[in-house]
Short mmCIF file of C-alpha atoms and ligand atoms in Angstrom, two decimals:
data_model
loop_
_atom_site.label_atom_id
_atom_site.label_comp_id
_atom_site.label_asym_id
_atom_site.label_seq_id
_atom_site.Cartn_x
_atom_site.Cartn_y
_atom_site.Cartn_z
CA MET A 1 87.45 32.93 151.05
CA ASN A 2 89.60 35.51 149.35
CA CYS A 3 92.68 34.47 147.50
CA ARG A 4 95.92 36.30 147.35
CA ILE A 5 96.85 36.57 143.54
CA ALA A 6 99.49 37.89 141.34
CA VAL A 7 98.95 38.32 137.41
CA PHE A 8 101.99 38.66 135.25
CA GLY A 9 101.62 40.87 132.06
CA THR A 10 99.30 43.68 132.00
CA GLY A 11 98.40 43.79 128.51
CA TYR A 12 94.66 43.13 127.04
CA LEU A 13 94.56 39.75 128.83
CA GLY A 14 96.57 40.40 131.98
CA ALA A 15 95.10 43.69 132.89
CA THR A 16 91.55 42.54 132.41
CA HIS A 17 92.16 39.51 134.39
CA ALA A 18 93.89 41.47 137.19
CA ALA A 19 91.02 43.81 137.56
CA CYS A 20 88.29 41.11 137.23
CA MET A 21 89.94 38.94 139.95
CA ALA A 22 89.91 41.89 142.40
CA GLU A 23 86.30 42.42 141.27
CA LEU A 24 85.59 38.94 142.45
CA GLY A 25 86.73 40.02 145.80
CA HIS A 26 90.53 38.65 145.71
CA GLU A 27 93.46 40.68 146.70
CA VAL A 28 95.47 40.78 143.51
CA ILE A 29 98.95 42.53 142.39
CA GLY A 30 99.47 42.96 138.66
CA VAL A 31 103.04 42.70 137.59
CA ASP A 32 104.74 43.97 134.39
CA ILE A 33 108.25 44.78 133.26
CA ASP A 34 106.85 48.02 131.36
CA PRO A 35 106.94 50.90 133.82
CA SER A 36 104.78 53.12 131.53
CA LYS A 37 102.11 50.46 131.50
CA LEU A 38 102.16 50.24 135.26
CA ALA A 39 102.18 54.01 135.82
CA LYS A 40 98.96 54.32 133.70
CA LEU A 41 97.27 51.47 135.50
CA GLU A 42 98.17 52.77 138.92
CA SER A 43 96.50 56.03 138.04
CA GLY A 44 93.42 54.37 136.98
CA GLN A 45 93.98 54.43 133.26
CA VAL A 46 93.65 51.58 130.74
CA PRO A 47 96.61 51.68 128.30
CA PHE A 48 94.23 50.32 125.52
CA PHE A 49 90.62 50.79 124.73
CA GLU A 50 88.42 48.24 126.33
CA PRO A 51 84.55 49.00 127.27
CA GLY A 52 83.93 48.71 131.00
CA LEU A 53 87.46 47.90 132.02
CA GLU A 54 88.37 51.34 133.45
CA GLU A 55 85.51 51.25 135.88
CA VAL A 56 86.55 47.91 137.18
CA LEU A 57 90.09 49.06 137.31
CA ARG A 58 89.28 52.24 139.35
CA LYS A 59 86.77 50.57 141.71
CA ASN A 60 89.35 48.03 142.77
CA LEU A 61 92.26 50.34 143.07
CA ASP A 62 90.11 52.56 145.25
CA ASN A 63 88.98 49.88 147.66
CA GLY A 64 92.42 48.57 147.86
CA ARG A 65 92.11 45.11 146.57
CA LEU A 66 94.25 45.72 143.36
CA ARG A 67 97.85 47.29 143.02
CA PHE A 68 100.39 47.06 140.32
CA SER A 69 104.24 46.51 140.71
CA SER A 70 107.37 45.72 138.68
CA SER A 71 108.75 43.53 141.52
CA TYR A 72 108.63 39.73 141.09
CA GLN A 73 110.04 39.50 144.65
CA GLU A 74 106.81 41.51 146.19
CA ALA A 75 104.60 39.25 144.04
CA ALA A 76 106.39 36.00 145.06
CA ASP A 77 106.19 37.14 148.83
CA PHE A 78 102.37 37.97 148.45
CA ALA A 79 100.65 35.57 146.19
CA ASP A 80 99.49 31.88 146.65
CA VAL A 81 98.24 31.87 142.99
CA HIS A 82 100.36 33.15 140.23
CA PHE A 83 98.55 33.73 136.81
CA ILE A 84 100.78 34.10 133.44
CA GLY A 85 99.08 36.51 131.21
CA VAL A 86 101.96 37.59 129.07
CA GLY A 87 101.94 37.66 125.25
CA THR A 88 103.06 34.84 122.79
CA PRO A 89 103.38 36.73 119.38
CA GLN A 90 104.39 34.94 116.13
CA LYS A 91 108.23 34.61 115.80
CA LYS A 92 109.59 36.83 113.35
CA GLY A 93 109.83 35.18 109.81
CA GLU A 94 108.36 31.84 111.23
CA PHE A 95 104.96 30.49 111.76
CA GLY A 96 105.72 29.29 115.53
CA ALA A 97 104.82 31.24 118.82
CA ASP A 98 107.49 33.09 120.47
CA LEU A 99 107.63 31.85 124.14
CA THR A 100 110.25 34.38 125.43
CA ALA A 101 107.95 36.30 127.63
CA VAL A 102 106.24 33.25 129.11
CA GLU A 103 109.69 31.50 129.73
CA ALA A 104 110.88 34.78 131.33
CA VAL A 105 108.12 34.79 133.84
CA ILE A 106 108.95 31.24 135.04
CA GLU A 107 112.83 31.99 135.16
CA ASN A 108 112.22 34.94 137.16
CA LEU A 109 109.36 34.01 139.49
CA ALA A 110 110.07 30.28 140.35
CA PRO A 111 113.43 30.94 142.19
CA LEU A 112 111.62 33.32 144.37
CA ILE A 113 108.73 31.09 145.45
CA THR A 114 109.51 29.69 148.86
CA ARG A 115 106.26 28.36 150.05
CA PRO A 116 103.64 26.06 148.21
CA ALA A 117 101.92 27.91 145.47
CA VAL A 118 100.20 27.40 142.25
CA ILE A 119 101.19 28.96 138.87
CA LEU A 120 98.10 29.11 136.48
CA GLY A 121 99.16 29.61 132.81
CA LYS A 122 96.56 31.54 130.72
CA SER A 123 98.64 32.51 127.79
CA THR A 124 97.91 30.65 124.41
CA VAL A 125 100.98 28.38 123.99
CA PRO A 126 101.82 25.37 121.98
CA VAL A 127 100.79 22.10 123.19
CA GLY A 128 103.58 20.55 125.26
CA THR A 129 104.57 23.91 126.77
CA ALA A 130 103.06 23.56 130.12
CA ALA A 131 104.56 20.27 130.89
CA ARG A 132 107.89 21.66 130.08
CA LEU A 133 107.49 24.93 132.05
CA GLY A 134 106.18 22.85 135.14
CA GLU A 135 109.21 20.89 135.32
CA ARG A 136 111.39 24.02 134.93
CA ALA A 137 109.67 25.79 137.71
CA ARG A 138 109.99 22.85 140.07
CA GLN A 139 113.50 22.77 139.29
CA LEU A 140 114.37 26.32 139.93
CA SER A 141 111.94 26.82 143.11
CA PRO A 142 113.59 26.20 146.46
CA ILE A 143 110.26 24.39 147.33
CA GLY A 144 110.64 22.00 144.24
CA ASP A 145 107.69 19.77 143.87
CA ALA A 146 105.41 21.92 146.21
CA LEU A 147 105.30 24.61 143.41
CA GLU A 148 102.59 23.38 140.75
CA LEU A 149 101.88 24.42 137.50
CA ALA A 150 98.43 24.19 135.81
CA TRP A 151 96.97 25.69 132.66
CA ASN A 152 93.74 27.80 132.54
CA PRO A 153 93.48 29.07 129.21
CA GLU A 154 91.64 32.44 128.25
CA PHE A 155 88.89 32.62 125.87
CA LEU A 156 88.06 36.46 126.08
CA ARG A 157 87.32 38.49 123.21
CA GLU A 158 88.69 42.10 122.84
CA GLY A 159 85.68 44.45 123.26
CA TYR A 160 83.83 41.97 125.71
CA ALA A 161 86.91 41.31 127.80
CA VAL A 162 85.31 42.05 131.27
CA GLN A 163 82.23 40.30 130.39
CA ASP A 164 84.02 37.21 128.95
CA THR A 165 86.08 37.07 132.10
CA LEU A 166 83.23 37.48 134.64
CA GLN A 167 80.83 35.41 132.60
CA PRO A 168 82.58 32.99 130.61
CA ASP A 169 80.92 30.20 128.77
CA ARG A 170 83.11 27.76 130.54
CA LEU A 171 86.45 27.59 132.38
CA VAL A 172 89.09 24.96 131.44
CA LEU A 173 91.74 23.71 133.72
CA GLY A 174 94.62 21.50 132.72
CA ILE A 175 96.40 19.74 135.57
CA ASP A 176 99.55 17.58 135.70
CA GLN A 177 97.55 14.45 136.56
CA ALA A 178 100.65 12.36 137.78
CA ARG A 179 101.12 15.03 140.62
CA ASN A 180 97.62 15.42 141.77
CA GLY A 181 98.30 18.40 144.09
CA ARG A 182 96.33 21.35 145.09
CA ALA A 183 96.13 23.16 141.71
CA GLU A 184 92.31 22.24 141.34
CA GLU A 185 91.40 23.19 144.88
CA GLU A 186 93.17 26.51 144.35
CA THR A 187 91.43 27.22 141.00
CA ARG A 188 88.14 26.34 142.46
CA LYS A 189 88.59 28.86 145.37
CA VAL A 190 89.66 31.61 142.87
CA TYR A 191 86.65 31.18 140.52
CA LYS A 192 84.25 30.35 143.47
CA THR A 193 81.77 33.04 142.52
CA LEU A 194 81.70 31.82 138.76
CA LEU A 195 81.10 28.23 139.90
CA ASN A 196 78.41 29.32 142.13
CA ASN A 197 76.72 30.77 139.01
CA ASN A 198 76.86 27.55 137.26
CA ILE A 199 79.71 28.33 135.06
CA PRO A 200 80.97 24.76 133.91
CA LEU A 201 84.87 24.00 135.06
CA LEU A 202 86.28 21.23 132.78
CA VAL A 203 89.26 19.59 134.36
CA MET A 204 91.56 17.60 132.08
CA ASP A 205 95.35 16.91 131.26
CA LEU A 206 97.82 19.73 130.48
CA ALA A 207 98.20 18.94 126.86
CA THR A 208 94.34 18.57 126.11
CA SER A 209 93.67 22.13 127.85
CA GLU A 210 96.34 23.63 125.63
CA LEU A 211 94.76 22.16 122.52
CA VAL A 212 91.31 23.27 123.52
CA LYS A 213 92.54 27.00 123.15
CA THR A 214 94.20 26.47 119.79
CA ALA A 215 91.45 24.36 118.45
CA ALA A 216 88.48 26.83 119.48
CA ASN A 217 90.51 29.67 117.67
CA ALA A 218 91.16 27.47 114.62
CA PHE A 219 87.46 26.44 114.51
CA LEU A 220 86.53 30.40 114.58
CA ALA A 221 89.05 31.23 111.92
CA THR A 222 87.72 28.26 109.78
CA LYS A 223 84.40 29.34 110.26
CA ILE A 224 85.07 32.93 108.93
CA SER A 225 87.13 31.59 106.09
CA PHE A 226 84.35 28.93 105.10
CA ILE A 227 82.03 31.98 104.67
CA ASN A 228 84.37 34.15 102.87
CA ALA A 229 85.01 31.28 100.52
CA MET A 230 81.47 31.24 100.03
CA ALA A 231 81.59 35.01 99.42
CA GLU A 232 84.01 34.25 96.57
CA VAL A 233 81.75 31.93 94.83
CA CYS A 234 78.63 34.20 95.38
CA GLU A 235 80.72 37.01 93.61
CA ALA A 236 81.34 34.69 90.79
CA ALA A 237 77.69 33.46 90.68
CA ASN A 238 76.11 36.87 91.22
CA ALA A 239 74.52 35.85 94.49
CA ASP A 240 74.34 37.39 98.04
CA VAL A 241 76.52 35.79 100.87
CA THR A 242 74.90 37.70 103.66
CA ILE A 243 71.56 36.12 102.60
CA LEU A 244 73.12 32.74 102.27
CA ALA A 245 74.83 33.05 105.83
CA ASP A 246 71.31 34.13 107.26
CA ALA A 247 69.67 30.76 105.64
CA ILE A 248 72.32 28.22 106.72
CA GLY A 249 72.68 29.96 109.92
CA TYR A 250 69.31 28.96 110.95
CA ASP A 251 70.51 25.39 111.22
CA ALA A 252 71.54 24.99 114.91
CA ARG A 253 74.30 22.63 113.83
CA ILE A 254 75.58 25.59 111.85
CA GLY A 255 74.75 28.64 113.67
CA ARG A 256 74.78 32.25 112.36
CA ARG A 257 77.51 33.65 114.65
CA PHE A 258 81.01 34.21 113.05
CA LEU A 259 79.45 33.77 109.76
CA ASN A 260 79.89 37.48 108.68
CA ALA A 261 81.70 37.52 105.41
CA GLY A 262 83.91 40.60 104.54
CA ILE A 263 87.58 41.37 104.55
CA GLY A 264 88.25 38.65 107.10
CA PHE A 265 90.00 38.09 110.43
CA GLY A 266 92.93 39.87 111.98
CA GLY A 267 94.12 41.04 115.40
CA GLY A 268 96.62 39.69 117.80
CA CYS A 269 95.12 36.23 118.08
CA LEU A 270 93.20 34.25 115.32
CA PRO A 271 96.05 34.75 112.68
CA LYS A 272 99.13 33.96 114.71
CA ASP A 273 97.47 31.17 116.53
CA ILE A 274 96.45 29.18 113.40
CA ARG A 275 100.21 29.52 112.40
CA ALA A 276 101.50 28.45 115.43
CA PHE A 277 99.18 25.49 115.80
CA MET A 278 100.23 24.49 112.28
CA ALA A 279 103.89 24.85 113.23
CA ARG A 280 103.39 22.75 116.29
CA ALA A 281 101.64 20.01 114.43
CA GLY A 282 104.54 19.91 112.15
CA GLU A 283 106.98 19.38 115.09
CA LEU A 284 104.60 16.52 116.27
CA GLY A 285 104.59 14.81 113.06
CA ALA A 286 100.79 15.51 112.63
CA ASP A 287 101.20 18.41 110.00
CA GLN A 288 98.69 16.71 107.56
CA ALA A 289 96.00 17.15 109.96
CA LEU A 290 96.06 20.96 109.90
CA THR A 291 97.18 21.57 106.25
CA PHE A 292 93.56 22.86 105.59
CA LEU A 293 94.49 25.78 108.13
CA ARG A 294 97.00 26.98 105.48
CA GLU A 295 94.03 27.34 103.11
CA VAL A 296 91.97 29.04 105.75
CA ASP A 297 94.93 31.57 106.09
CA THR A 298 95.19 31.99 102.35
CA ILE A 299 91.35 32.40 101.90
CA ASN A 300 91.65 35.22 104.55
CA MET A 301 94.42 37.05 103.06
CA ARG A 302 92.88 36.92 99.60
CA ARG A 303 89.97 38.93 100.92
CA ARG A 304 92.30 41.78 101.43
CA SER A 305 93.46 41.87 98.08
CA ARG A 306 89.99 41.28 96.79
CA MET A 307 88.79 44.57 98.49
CA VAL A 308 91.77 46.41 96.80
CA GLU A 309 90.67 45.15 93.32
CA LEU A 310 87.05 45.79 93.99
CA THR A 311 88.02 49.50 94.90
CA ALA A 312 89.98 49.83 91.66
CA GLU A 313 87.10 48.30 89.63
CA ALA A 314 84.61 50.69 91.28
CA ILE A 315 86.44 53.75 90.31
CA GLY A 316 87.18 52.95 86.78
CA GLY A 317 89.87 50.59 86.94
CA THR A 318 93.04 52.23 88.57
CA LEU A 319 93.81 53.82 91.85
CA LEU A 320 96.55 56.01 90.72
CA GLY A 321 95.97 59.62 91.43
CA SER A 322 92.67 58.80 93.39
CA ARG A 323 91.58 59.72 96.98
CA ILE A 324 90.23 57.04 98.87
CA ALA A 325 88.40 57.36 102.24
CA VAL A 326 89.01 54.59 104.77
CA LEU A 327 86.64 54.33 107.56
CA GLY A 328 87.98 51.87 110.16
CA ALA A 329 91.46 50.95 111.19
CA ALA A 330 90.96 48.76 114.09
CA PHE A 331 90.83 44.86 113.51
CA LYS A 332 87.24 44.85 114.77
CA PRO A 333 84.93 47.31 116.49
CA ASP A 334 85.07 48.39 120.17
CA SER A 335 88.86 47.95 120.13
CA ASP A 336 91.84 50.29 119.30
CA ASP A 337 94.02 47.03 118.38
CA VAL A 338 95.51 47.36 114.98
CA ARG A 339 97.52 44.19 115.07
CA ASP A 340 97.27 42.49 111.71
CA SER A 341 94.39 44.74 110.90
CA PRO A 342 92.83 43.93 107.61
CA ALA A 343 91.46 47.45 107.43
CA LEU A 344 95.14 49.00 107.65
CA ASN A 345 96.66 46.44 105.40
CA ILE A 346 94.00 47.31 102.80
CA ALA A 347 94.60 51.06 103.16
CA GLY A 348 98.40 50.51 102.83
CA GLN A 349 98.05 48.24 99.61
CA ILE A 350 95.71 50.85 98.21
CA GLN A 351 98.11 53.68 98.95
CA LEU A 352 100.96 51.63 97.36
CA GLN A 353 99.05 51.62 94.17
CA GLY A 354 99.34 55.24 93.94
CA ALA A 355 96.13 56.53 95.82
CA SER A 356 96.06 59.04 98.29
CA VAL A 357 94.32 57.38 101.46
CA VAL A 358 92.69 59.14 104.42
CA VAL A 359 92.00 56.94 107.43
CA TYR A 360 89.40 57.79 110.14
CA ASP A 361 88.87 55.33 113.11
CA PRO A 362 86.82 56.36 116.41
CA LYS A 363 89.46 54.79 118.71
CA ALA A 364 92.54 53.52 116.85
CA ILE A 365 94.12 56.35 115.06
CA GLU A 366 97.01 56.79 117.56
CA ASN A 367 97.91 53.24 117.29
CA SER A 368 97.57 53.22 113.55
CA ARG A 369 99.75 56.35 113.06
CA ARG A 370 102.48 54.59 115.02
CA LEU A 371 102.15 51.33 112.50
CA PHE A 372 101.60 53.15 109.22
CA PRO A 373 102.91 56.70 109.64
CA THR A 374 102.65 57.45 105.82
CA LEU A 375 98.94 57.20 105.70
CA GLU A 376 96.80 60.42 106.07
CA TYR A 377 94.49 60.45 109.15
CA ALA A 378 91.36 62.56 109.81
CA ASP A 379 89.47 63.57 112.98
CA THR A 380 86.11 62.73 111.69
CA ALA A 381 84.36 60.48 109.11
CA LEU A 382 83.18 63.43 107.34
CA ASP A 383 86.66 65.03 106.95
CA ALA A 384 88.22 61.69 105.72
CA CYS A 385 85.55 61.40 103.12
CA HIS A 386 86.19 65.00 101.86
CA LYS A 387 86.57 64.84 98.07
CA ALA A 388 86.93 61.17 98.09
CA ASP A 389 86.42 59.09 94.82
CA ALA A 390 85.42 56.19 96.94
CA VAL A 391 84.53 55.40 100.63
CA LEU A 392 85.55 52.10 102.07
CA VAL A 393 84.04 50.91 105.43
CA LEU A 394 86.50 48.33 106.77
CA THR A 395 85.60 48.13 110.55
CA GLU A 396 81.90 47.74 111.43
CA TRP A 397 81.74 50.39 114.16
CA GLU A 398 78.32 51.63 115.07
CA GLU A 399 79.19 55.17 114.06
CA PHE A 400 79.71 53.84 110.48
CA LYS A 401 76.57 51.99 110.43
CA ASN A 402 74.68 54.98 111.08
CA LEU A 403 76.35 57.17 108.44
CA ASP A 404 73.78 59.26 106.66
CA PRO A 405 74.22 58.67 102.90
CA ARG A 406 72.89 62.23 102.16
CA THR A 407 75.43 63.88 104.41
CA LEU A 408 78.21 61.94 103.15
CA GLY A 409 77.01 62.47 99.72
CA GLY A 410 77.49 66.23 100.16
CA VAL A 411 81.30 65.97 100.91
CA VAL A 412 82.55 63.26 98.39
CA ARG A 413 83.69 63.49 94.88
CA GLU A 414 81.97 60.50 93.81
CA LYS A 415 79.13 58.62 95.60
CA VAL A 416 80.79 55.37 95.65
CA ILE A 417 80.72 53.15 98.77
CA LEU A 418 82.38 49.81 99.38
CA ASP A 419 81.18 47.69 102.43
CA GLY A 420 84.13 45.64 103.54
CA ARG A 421 82.13 44.23 106.38
CA ASN A 422 78.64 44.01 104.85
CA CYS A 423 77.35 46.21 107.76
CA LEU A 424 75.39 48.74 105.72
CA ASN A 425 71.94 48.49 104.39
CA PRO A 426 72.43 48.85 100.69
CA ALA A 427 68.88 50.29 99.97
CA ASP A 428 69.84 53.42 102.08
CA TRP A 429 72.76 54.34 99.92
CA LEU A 430 71.14 53.17 96.55
CA LYS A 431 68.13 55.44 97.56
CA ASP A 432 70.43 58.30 97.62
CA GLU A 433 72.13 57.48 94.30
CA TRP A 434 75.41 55.86 95.67
CA THR A 435 77.06 53.07 93.94
CA TYR A 436 77.08 50.34 96.77
CA ARG A 437 79.40 47.32 96.59
CA GLY A 438 79.66 44.76 99.28
CA LEU A 439 82.01 41.76 99.38
CA GLY A 440 80.24 38.63 98.16
CA ARG A 441 77.13 40.40 97.40
CA GLY A 442 76.91 40.12 93.53
CA SER A 443 76.05 43.20 91.29
CA VAL A 444 74.36 46.34 92.54
CA GLU A 445 71.33 45.60 90.53
CA SER A 446 70.73 42.09 92.38
CA VAL A 447 71.40 43.81 95.71
CA SER A 448 68.90 46.48 94.84
CA MET A 449 66.15 44.06 93.74
CA VAL A 450 66.53 41.96 96.94
CA ASN A 451 66.23 45.05 99.16
C1 LIG B 501 89.67 35.69 119.54
C2 LIG B 501 88.59 34.81 119.99
O1 LIG B 501 87.44 35.18 119.56
C3 LIG B 501 88.51 34.77 121.66
O2 LIG B 501 87.60 33.70 121.85
C4 LIG B 501 89.94 34.43 121.82
O3 LIG B 501 90.13 34.25 123.35
C5 LIG B 501 90.88 35.50 121.46
O4 LIG B 501 90.77 35.60 120.12
C6 LIG B 501 92.26 35.29 121.85
O5 LIG B 501 92.86 34.11 121.59
O6 LIG B 501 92.69 35.77 122.70
P1 LIG B 501 89.50 38.57 119.40
O7 LIG B 501 90.87 38.25 118.73
O8 LIG B 501 89.30 39.44 120.35
O9 LIG B 501 89.06 37.08 119.94
O10 LIG B 501 88.47 38.82 118.07
P2 LIG B 501 87.33 38.04 117.54
O11 LIG B 501 86.10 38.62 118.02
O12 LIG B 501 87.29 36.55 117.38
O13 LIG B 501 87.41 38.48 115.97
C7 LIG B 501 88.58 38.08 115.07
C8 LIG B 501 88.55 38.83 113.76
O14 LIG B 501 87.65 38.13 112.93
C9 LIG B 501 88.20 40.32 113.63
O15 LIG B 501 89.03 40.75 112.74
C10 LIG B 501 86.83 40.15 113.25
O16 LIG B 501 86.51 41.29 112.35
C11 LIG B 501 86.85 38.80 112.36
N1 LIG B 501 85.46 38.18 112.17
C12 LIG B 501 84.63 37.99 113.11
C13 LIG B 501 85.05 38.15 110.85
O17 LIG B 501 85.41 38.65 109.86
N2 LIG B 501 83.64 37.59 110.67
C14 LIG B 501 83.03 37.15 111.62
O18 LIG B 501 81.72 36.64 111.57
C15 LIG B 501 83.70 37.26 113.05
#
């Protein structure tokens, strides 16, 4: 049976969720307060780069199952299930999460709900938020206790958002166990197709469900910082962290995924989520439990300065007056997201040390220009490398993995390549007489010996 669904927020999470719920056969209304986003989505354009999403969006706009609106009234009248997919960014000057947008959805929506309905939160929130929002929603709604709030955290990765929504590893549902209403039943209806495909649904209390999400991101961040810490030791000991990662990754208890050493994690999730997690643990009196996350954050930020140092070292000690090509601006490939992007942060630091920096990215130039208008931008990788003293690969786009050392060698001033994501094959570059440096990969000689 099809459900009538509203999704509040049409960013990376909300737009994907709305389109994918329609794809599952439901009738969906996507709601946002930003008219420019709505106009784009209504015309079948995704306001950000997400592979495969535009097709799902267009198909479901065309078949009439998906529409967009700025009207909370329309959504309240239409839907029985209301998903919250708005952002929870880091507060300015503090570690905690800014819940303004999530709270605004409850304040505006709950008073308009006049028949039994379920609100399902998807946004990443500090533990304890859902219980508080549930109480507030019941207070505000004319139907009181017949309005239920449950939490259904989202684990999608940018670049794989459609796949992660339609074929997730698992579904998590936090319910207010004291109330025991229709939340679970409604959620099972929404995800019926997924459940029929044997995707596990784990039902738990509200607090645990909120923690599952933050714990997952904290673990992923820790895994990345662990391998980056090993990279630091490898640099000191003249060893190769990529080989080390392969070797320890064979142990199924460790696993090779998320063990790619390089310039570290960025984006709109991992950095702010570990900070919000520390802040919340502090409020709960459990700050000691998460002090290690401060180290995880520090190791991660240190990789960015290390990349700047390595660049200076590779071109003879100073960046002043040099010309540096930066390939990659997005925080990861297959995304145009530059929020807390290590690549752009490094480009900015290098420029501040007196270099002229030219950046190229297959998809993220427009967003980068808005954030860092003083950097120079090129239309192609080759243009960016023109007369460069060093080429830095800072996002592992397929296009960069396939760069031809010989062609690039024809346009640069010095054949120096720094692999910030350890995504190139050093032997290909060394063969063509480039100086190759990777993060955590020891000296050029030892790398060339292995390869
Ligand atoms: C992350 C989580 O992976 C998702 O499960 C979660 O739902 C999402 O945050 C969220 O909270 O919304 P995402 O931010 O899209 O997803 O990106 P990731 O694929 O996790 O990558 C994060 C950063 O870590 C990137 O900058 C990436 O380059 C870096 N990374 C990743 C490494 O440096 N090394 C690795 O081995 C893996």
